[in-house]
PDB file of C-alpha atoms in Angstrom:
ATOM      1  CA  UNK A 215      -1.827 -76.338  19.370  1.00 48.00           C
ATOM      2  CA  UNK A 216       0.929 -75.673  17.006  1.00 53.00           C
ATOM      3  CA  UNK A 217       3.595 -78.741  15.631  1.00 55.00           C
ATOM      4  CA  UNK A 218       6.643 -78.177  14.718  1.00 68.00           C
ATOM      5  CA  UNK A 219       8.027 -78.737  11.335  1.00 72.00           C
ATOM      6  CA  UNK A 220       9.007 -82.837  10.693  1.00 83.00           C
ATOM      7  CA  UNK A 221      12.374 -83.702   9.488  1.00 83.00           C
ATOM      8  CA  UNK A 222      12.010 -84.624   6.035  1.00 86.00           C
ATOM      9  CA  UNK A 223       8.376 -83.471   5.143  1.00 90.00           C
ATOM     10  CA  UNK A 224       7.806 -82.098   2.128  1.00 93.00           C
ATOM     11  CA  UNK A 225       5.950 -78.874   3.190  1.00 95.00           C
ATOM     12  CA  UNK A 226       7.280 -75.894   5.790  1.00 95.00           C
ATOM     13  CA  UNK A 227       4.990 -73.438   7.902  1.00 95.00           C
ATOM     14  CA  UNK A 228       7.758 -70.807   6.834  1.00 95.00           C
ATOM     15  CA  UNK A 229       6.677 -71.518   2.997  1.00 96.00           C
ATOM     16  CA  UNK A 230       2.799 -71.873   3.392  1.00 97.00           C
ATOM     17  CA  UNK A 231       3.023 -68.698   5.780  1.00 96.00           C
ATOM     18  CA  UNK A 232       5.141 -66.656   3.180  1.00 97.00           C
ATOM     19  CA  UNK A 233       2.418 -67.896   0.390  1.00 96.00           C
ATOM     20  CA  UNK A 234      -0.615 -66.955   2.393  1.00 98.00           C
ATOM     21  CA  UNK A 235      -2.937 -64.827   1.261  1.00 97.00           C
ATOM     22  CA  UNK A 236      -6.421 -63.075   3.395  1.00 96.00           C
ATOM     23  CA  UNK A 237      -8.132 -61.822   0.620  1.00 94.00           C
ATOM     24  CA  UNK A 238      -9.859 -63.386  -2.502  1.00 88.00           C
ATOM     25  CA  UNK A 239      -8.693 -63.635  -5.868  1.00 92.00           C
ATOM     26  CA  UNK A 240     -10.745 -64.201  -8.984  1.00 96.00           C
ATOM     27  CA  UNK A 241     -10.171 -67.880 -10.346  1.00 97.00           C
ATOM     28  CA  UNK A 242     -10.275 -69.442 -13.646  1.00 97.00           C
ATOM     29  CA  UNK A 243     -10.922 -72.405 -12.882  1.00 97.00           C
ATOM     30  CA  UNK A 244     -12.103 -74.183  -9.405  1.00 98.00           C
ATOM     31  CA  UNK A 245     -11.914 -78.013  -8.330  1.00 98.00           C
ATOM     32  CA  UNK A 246     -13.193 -79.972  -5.676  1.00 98.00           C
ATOM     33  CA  UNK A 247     -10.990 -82.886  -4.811  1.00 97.00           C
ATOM     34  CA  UNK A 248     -12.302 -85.782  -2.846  1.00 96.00           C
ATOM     35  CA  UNK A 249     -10.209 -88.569  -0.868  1.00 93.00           C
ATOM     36  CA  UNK A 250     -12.802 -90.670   0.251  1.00 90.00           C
ATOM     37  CA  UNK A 251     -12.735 -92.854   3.299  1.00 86.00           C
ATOM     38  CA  UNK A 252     -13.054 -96.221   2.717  1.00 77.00           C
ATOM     39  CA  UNK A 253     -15.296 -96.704   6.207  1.00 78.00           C
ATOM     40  CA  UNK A 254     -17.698 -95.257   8.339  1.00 79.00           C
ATOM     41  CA  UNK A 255     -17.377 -95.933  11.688  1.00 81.00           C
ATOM     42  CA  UNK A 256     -16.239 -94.395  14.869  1.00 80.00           C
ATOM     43  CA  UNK A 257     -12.190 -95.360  13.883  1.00 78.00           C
ATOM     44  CA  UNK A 258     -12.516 -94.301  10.006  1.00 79.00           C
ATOM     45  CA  UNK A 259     -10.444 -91.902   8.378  1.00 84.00           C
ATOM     46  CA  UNK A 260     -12.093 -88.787   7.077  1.00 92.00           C
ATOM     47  CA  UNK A 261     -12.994 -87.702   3.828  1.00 93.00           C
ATOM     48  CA  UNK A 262     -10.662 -85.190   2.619  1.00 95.00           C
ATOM     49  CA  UNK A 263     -12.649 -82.543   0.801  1.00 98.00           C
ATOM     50  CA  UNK A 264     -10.209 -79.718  -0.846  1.00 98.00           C
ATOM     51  CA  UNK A 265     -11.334 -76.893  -2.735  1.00 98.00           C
ATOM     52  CA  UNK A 266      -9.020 -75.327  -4.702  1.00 98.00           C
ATOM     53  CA  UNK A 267      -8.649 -72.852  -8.024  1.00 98.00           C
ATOM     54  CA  UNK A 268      -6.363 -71.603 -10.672  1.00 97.00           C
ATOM     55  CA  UNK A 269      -5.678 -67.711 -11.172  1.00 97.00           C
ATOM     56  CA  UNK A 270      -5.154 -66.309 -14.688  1.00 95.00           C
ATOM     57  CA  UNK A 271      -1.429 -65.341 -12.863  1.00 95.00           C
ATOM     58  CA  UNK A 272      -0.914 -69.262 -13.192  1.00 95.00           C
ATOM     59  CA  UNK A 273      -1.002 -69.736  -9.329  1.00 97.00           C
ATOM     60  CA  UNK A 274      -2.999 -72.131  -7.239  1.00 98.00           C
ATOM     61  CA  UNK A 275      -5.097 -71.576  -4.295  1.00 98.00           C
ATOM     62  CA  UNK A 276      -6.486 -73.593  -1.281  1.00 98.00           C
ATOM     63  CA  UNK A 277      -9.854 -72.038  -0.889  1.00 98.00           C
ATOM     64  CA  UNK A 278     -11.783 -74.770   1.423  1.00 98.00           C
ATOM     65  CA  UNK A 279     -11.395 -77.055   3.633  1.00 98.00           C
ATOM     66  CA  UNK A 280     -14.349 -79.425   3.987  1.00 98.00           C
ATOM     67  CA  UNK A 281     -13.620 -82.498   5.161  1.00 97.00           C
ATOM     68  CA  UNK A 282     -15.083 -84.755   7.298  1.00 95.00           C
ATOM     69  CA  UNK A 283     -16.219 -88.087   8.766  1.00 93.00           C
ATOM     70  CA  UNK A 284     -19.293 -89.087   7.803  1.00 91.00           C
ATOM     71  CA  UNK A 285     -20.828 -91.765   5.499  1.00 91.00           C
ATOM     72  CA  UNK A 286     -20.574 -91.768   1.700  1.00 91.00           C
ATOM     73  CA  UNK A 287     -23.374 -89.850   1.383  1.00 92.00           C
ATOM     74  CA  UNK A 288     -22.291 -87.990   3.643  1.00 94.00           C
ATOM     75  CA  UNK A 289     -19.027 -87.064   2.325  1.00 94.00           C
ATOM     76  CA  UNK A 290     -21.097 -86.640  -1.225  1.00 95.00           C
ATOM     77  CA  UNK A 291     -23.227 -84.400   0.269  1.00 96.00           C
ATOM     78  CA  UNK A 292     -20.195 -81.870   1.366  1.00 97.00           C
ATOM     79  CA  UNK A 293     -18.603 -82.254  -1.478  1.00 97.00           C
ATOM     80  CA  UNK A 294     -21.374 -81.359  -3.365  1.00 97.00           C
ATOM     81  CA  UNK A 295     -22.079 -78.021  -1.475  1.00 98.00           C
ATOM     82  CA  UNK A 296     -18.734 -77.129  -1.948  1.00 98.00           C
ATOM     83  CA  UNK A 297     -18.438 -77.620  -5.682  1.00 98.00           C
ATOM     84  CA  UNK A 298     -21.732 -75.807  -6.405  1.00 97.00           C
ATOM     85  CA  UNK A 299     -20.809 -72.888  -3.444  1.00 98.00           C
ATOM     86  CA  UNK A 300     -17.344 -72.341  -5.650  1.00 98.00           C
ATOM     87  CA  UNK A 301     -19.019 -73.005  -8.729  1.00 97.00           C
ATOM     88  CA  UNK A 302     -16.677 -75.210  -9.454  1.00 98.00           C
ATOM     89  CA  UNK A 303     -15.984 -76.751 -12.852  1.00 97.00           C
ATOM     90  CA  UNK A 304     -14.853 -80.880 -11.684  1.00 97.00           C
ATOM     91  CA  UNK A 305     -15.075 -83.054  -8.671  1.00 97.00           C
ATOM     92  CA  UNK A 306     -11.551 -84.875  -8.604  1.00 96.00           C
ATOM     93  CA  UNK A 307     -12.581 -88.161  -6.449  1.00 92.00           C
ATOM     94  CA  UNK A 308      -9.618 -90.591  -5.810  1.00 89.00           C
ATOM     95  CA  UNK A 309     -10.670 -94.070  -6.714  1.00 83.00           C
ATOM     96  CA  UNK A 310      -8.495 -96.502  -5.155  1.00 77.00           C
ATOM     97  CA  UNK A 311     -10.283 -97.751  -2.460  1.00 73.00           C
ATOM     98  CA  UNK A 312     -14.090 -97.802  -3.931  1.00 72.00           C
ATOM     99  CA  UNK A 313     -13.686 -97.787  -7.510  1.00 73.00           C
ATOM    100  CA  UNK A 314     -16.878 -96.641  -9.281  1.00 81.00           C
ATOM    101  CA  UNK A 315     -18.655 -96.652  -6.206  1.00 84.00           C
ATOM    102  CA  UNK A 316     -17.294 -93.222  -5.856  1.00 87.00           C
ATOM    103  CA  UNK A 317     -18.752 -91.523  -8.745  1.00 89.00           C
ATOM    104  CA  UNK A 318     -21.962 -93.332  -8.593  1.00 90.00           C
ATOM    105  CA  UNK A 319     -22.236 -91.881  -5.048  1.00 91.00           C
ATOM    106  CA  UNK A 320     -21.464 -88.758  -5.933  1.00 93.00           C
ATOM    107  CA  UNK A 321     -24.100 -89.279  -9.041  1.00 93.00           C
ATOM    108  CA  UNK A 322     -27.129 -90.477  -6.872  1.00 93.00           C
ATOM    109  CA  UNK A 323     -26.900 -87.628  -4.420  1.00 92.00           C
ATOM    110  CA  UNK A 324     -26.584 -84.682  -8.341  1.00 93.00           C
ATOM    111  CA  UNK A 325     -26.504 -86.607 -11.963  1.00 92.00           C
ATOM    112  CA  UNK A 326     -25.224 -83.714 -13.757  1.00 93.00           C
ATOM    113  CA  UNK A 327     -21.946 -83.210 -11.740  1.00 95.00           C
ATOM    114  CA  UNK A 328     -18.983 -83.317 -13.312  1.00 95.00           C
ATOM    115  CA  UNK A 329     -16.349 -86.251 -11.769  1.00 95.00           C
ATOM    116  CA  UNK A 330     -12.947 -86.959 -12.949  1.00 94.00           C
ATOM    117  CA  UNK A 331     -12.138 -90.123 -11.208  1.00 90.00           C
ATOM    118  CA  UNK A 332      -7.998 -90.555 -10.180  1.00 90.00           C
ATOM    119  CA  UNK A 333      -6.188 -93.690  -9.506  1.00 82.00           C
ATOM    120  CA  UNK A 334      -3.090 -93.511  -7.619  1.00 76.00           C
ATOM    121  CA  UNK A 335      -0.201 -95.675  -9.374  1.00 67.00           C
ATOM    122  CA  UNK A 336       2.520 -94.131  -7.886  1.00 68.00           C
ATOM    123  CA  UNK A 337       3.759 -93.933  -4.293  1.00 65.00           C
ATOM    124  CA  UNK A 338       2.571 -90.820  -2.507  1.00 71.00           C
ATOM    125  CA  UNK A 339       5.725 -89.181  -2.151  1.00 73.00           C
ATOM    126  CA  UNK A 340       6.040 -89.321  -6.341  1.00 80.00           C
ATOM    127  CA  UNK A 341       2.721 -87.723  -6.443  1.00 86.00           C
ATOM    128  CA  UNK A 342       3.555 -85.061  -3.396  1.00 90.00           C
ATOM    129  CA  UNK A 343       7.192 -83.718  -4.532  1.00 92.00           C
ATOM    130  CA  UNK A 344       6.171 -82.236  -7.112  1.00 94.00           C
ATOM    131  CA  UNK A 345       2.953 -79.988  -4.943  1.00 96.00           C
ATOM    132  CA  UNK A 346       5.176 -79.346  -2.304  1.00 95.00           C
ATOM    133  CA  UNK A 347       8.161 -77.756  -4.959  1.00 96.00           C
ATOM    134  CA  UNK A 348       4.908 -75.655  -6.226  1.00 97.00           C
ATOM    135  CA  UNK A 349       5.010 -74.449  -3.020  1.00 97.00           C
ATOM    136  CA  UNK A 350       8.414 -73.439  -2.204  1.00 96.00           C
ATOM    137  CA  UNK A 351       8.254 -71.448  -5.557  1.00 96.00           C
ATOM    138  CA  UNK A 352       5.790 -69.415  -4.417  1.00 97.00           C
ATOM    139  CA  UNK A 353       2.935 -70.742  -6.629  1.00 97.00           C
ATOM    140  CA  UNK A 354       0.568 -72.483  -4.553  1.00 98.00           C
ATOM    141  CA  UNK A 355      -1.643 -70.141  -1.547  1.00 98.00           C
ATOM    142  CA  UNK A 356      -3.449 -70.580   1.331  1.00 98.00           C
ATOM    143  CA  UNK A 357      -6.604 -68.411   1.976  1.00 98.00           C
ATOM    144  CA  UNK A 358      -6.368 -67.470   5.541  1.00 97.00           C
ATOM    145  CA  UNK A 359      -5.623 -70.406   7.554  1.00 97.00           C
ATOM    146  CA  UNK A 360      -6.352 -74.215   7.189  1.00 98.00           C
ATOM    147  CA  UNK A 361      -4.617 -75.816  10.796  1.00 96.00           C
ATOM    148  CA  UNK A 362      -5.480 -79.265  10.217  1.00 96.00           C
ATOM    149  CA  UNK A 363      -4.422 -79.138   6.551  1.00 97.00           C
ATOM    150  CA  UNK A 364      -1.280 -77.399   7.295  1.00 96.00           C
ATOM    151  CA  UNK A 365      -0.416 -79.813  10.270  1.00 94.00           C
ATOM    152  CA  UNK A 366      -0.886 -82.904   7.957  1.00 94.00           C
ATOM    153  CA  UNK A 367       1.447 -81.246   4.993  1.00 95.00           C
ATOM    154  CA  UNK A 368       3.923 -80.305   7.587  1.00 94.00           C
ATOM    155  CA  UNK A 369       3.957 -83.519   9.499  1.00 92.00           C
ATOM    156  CA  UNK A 370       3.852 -86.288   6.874  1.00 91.00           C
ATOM    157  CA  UNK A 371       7.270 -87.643   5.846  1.00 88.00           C
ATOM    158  CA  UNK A 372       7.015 -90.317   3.037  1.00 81.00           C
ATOM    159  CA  UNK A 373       6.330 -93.789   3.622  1.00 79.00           C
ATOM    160  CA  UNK A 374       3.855 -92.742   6.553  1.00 81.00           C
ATOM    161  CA  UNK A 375       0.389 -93.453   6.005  1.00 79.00           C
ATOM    162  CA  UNK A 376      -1.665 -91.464   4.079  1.00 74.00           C
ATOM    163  CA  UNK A 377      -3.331 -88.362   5.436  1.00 88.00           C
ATOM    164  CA  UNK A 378      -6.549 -87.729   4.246  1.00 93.00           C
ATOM    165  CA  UNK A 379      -6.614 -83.720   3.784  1.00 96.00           C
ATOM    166  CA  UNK A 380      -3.227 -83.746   2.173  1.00 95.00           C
ATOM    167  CA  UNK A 381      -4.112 -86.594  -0.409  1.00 94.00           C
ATOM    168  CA  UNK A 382      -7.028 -84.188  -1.625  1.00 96.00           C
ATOM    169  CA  UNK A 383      -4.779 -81.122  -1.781  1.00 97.00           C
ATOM    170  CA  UNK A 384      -2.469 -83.286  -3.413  1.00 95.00           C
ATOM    171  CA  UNK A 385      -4.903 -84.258  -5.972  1.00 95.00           C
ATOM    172  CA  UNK A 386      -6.429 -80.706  -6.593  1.00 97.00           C
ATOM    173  CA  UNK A 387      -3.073 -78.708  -7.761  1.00 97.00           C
ATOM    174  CA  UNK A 388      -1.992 -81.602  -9.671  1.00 95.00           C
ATOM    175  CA  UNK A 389      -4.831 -81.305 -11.673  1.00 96.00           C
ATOM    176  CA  UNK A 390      -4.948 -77.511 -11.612  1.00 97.00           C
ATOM    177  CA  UNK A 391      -1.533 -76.775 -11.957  1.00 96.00           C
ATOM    178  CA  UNK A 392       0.924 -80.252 -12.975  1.00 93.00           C
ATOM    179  CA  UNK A 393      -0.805 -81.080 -16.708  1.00 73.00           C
ATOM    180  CA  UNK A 394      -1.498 -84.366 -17.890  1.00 50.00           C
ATOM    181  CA  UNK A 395       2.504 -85.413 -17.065  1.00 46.00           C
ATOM    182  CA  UNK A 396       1.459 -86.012 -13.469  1.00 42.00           C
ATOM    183  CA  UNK A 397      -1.653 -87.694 -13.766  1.00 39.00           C
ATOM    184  CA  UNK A 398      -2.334 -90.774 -12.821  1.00 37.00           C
ATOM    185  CA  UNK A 399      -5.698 -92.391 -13.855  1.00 33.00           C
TER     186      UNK A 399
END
């Protein structure tokens, strides 16, 4: 099932499908962002699990989706496979709700991963704007298709609640791509 665009969401299928690419592009750098769920149980949230990478053309890519619902170690466990599938150089785990419980997660399950752990300060919207204009400049691409991602991006307005795939795309350009202006730790 296909939604329609939302009035006043930052992201458009017209953009994402004028940005998409089907083919693979070598990266300089790859990240694996993580916005963990704060629960477990049949009415959690999922874990948002982005992988993304940086070209040497300056662009940004979505590579993977991997998110799901499942328990931290769970979660640690996929986001684990993804970073060392992609070779990937940092897990980017969102800290707000779970602190240092996130890394150390993340640690029992591999020691010698690398974890940069984000705090969000600012209202999502703050953090999203400047993603989405990535987007509508042609920077940021999709490899192939990503439905649920997409549907969250093009559905969210700000001031709704926070969707979990989106948060972790969020997270994974602005480090890629946004510089140390935009981050919030």
């Amino acid at each position: 099932e296909i939604l329609d665009d939302v009035p006043g969401a930052l992201w458009t299928r017209a953009i994402i499908d004028a940005n998409r690419i089907h083919s693979a592009v070598d990266m300089q750098r790859i990240v694996v962002a993580v916005d963990p769920a704060v629960t477990s149980n049949q009415d959690s949230d999922e874990t948002g699990i982005i992988v993304a990478g940086l070209a040497a053309n300056g662009h940004g890519y979505i590579l993977e989706d991997c998110t799901i619902k499942g328990t931290p170690s769970e979660w640690a466990r996929a986001a684990l496979s993804a970073y060392h599938k992609y070779n990937a150089s940092t897990i980017i785990a969102e800290v707000n709700n779970g602190g240092d419980m996130i890394a150390h997660t993340i640690h029992t399950e591999s020691p010698n991963v690398a974890v940069k752990q984000v705090r969000a300060s600012r209202g999502k919207h703050t953090r999203a704007e400047p993603v989405s204009a990535l987007y509508e400049h042609g920077k940021v691409h999709h490899l192939g298709l990503f439905p649920e991602l997409e549907d969250q991006l093009c559905t969210w307005t700000p001031g709704d609640n926070s969707p979990d795939r989106l948060d972790a795309a969020v997270w994974a350009i602005t480090e890629l791509m946004l510089g140390t202006q935009w981050r919030v730790s």
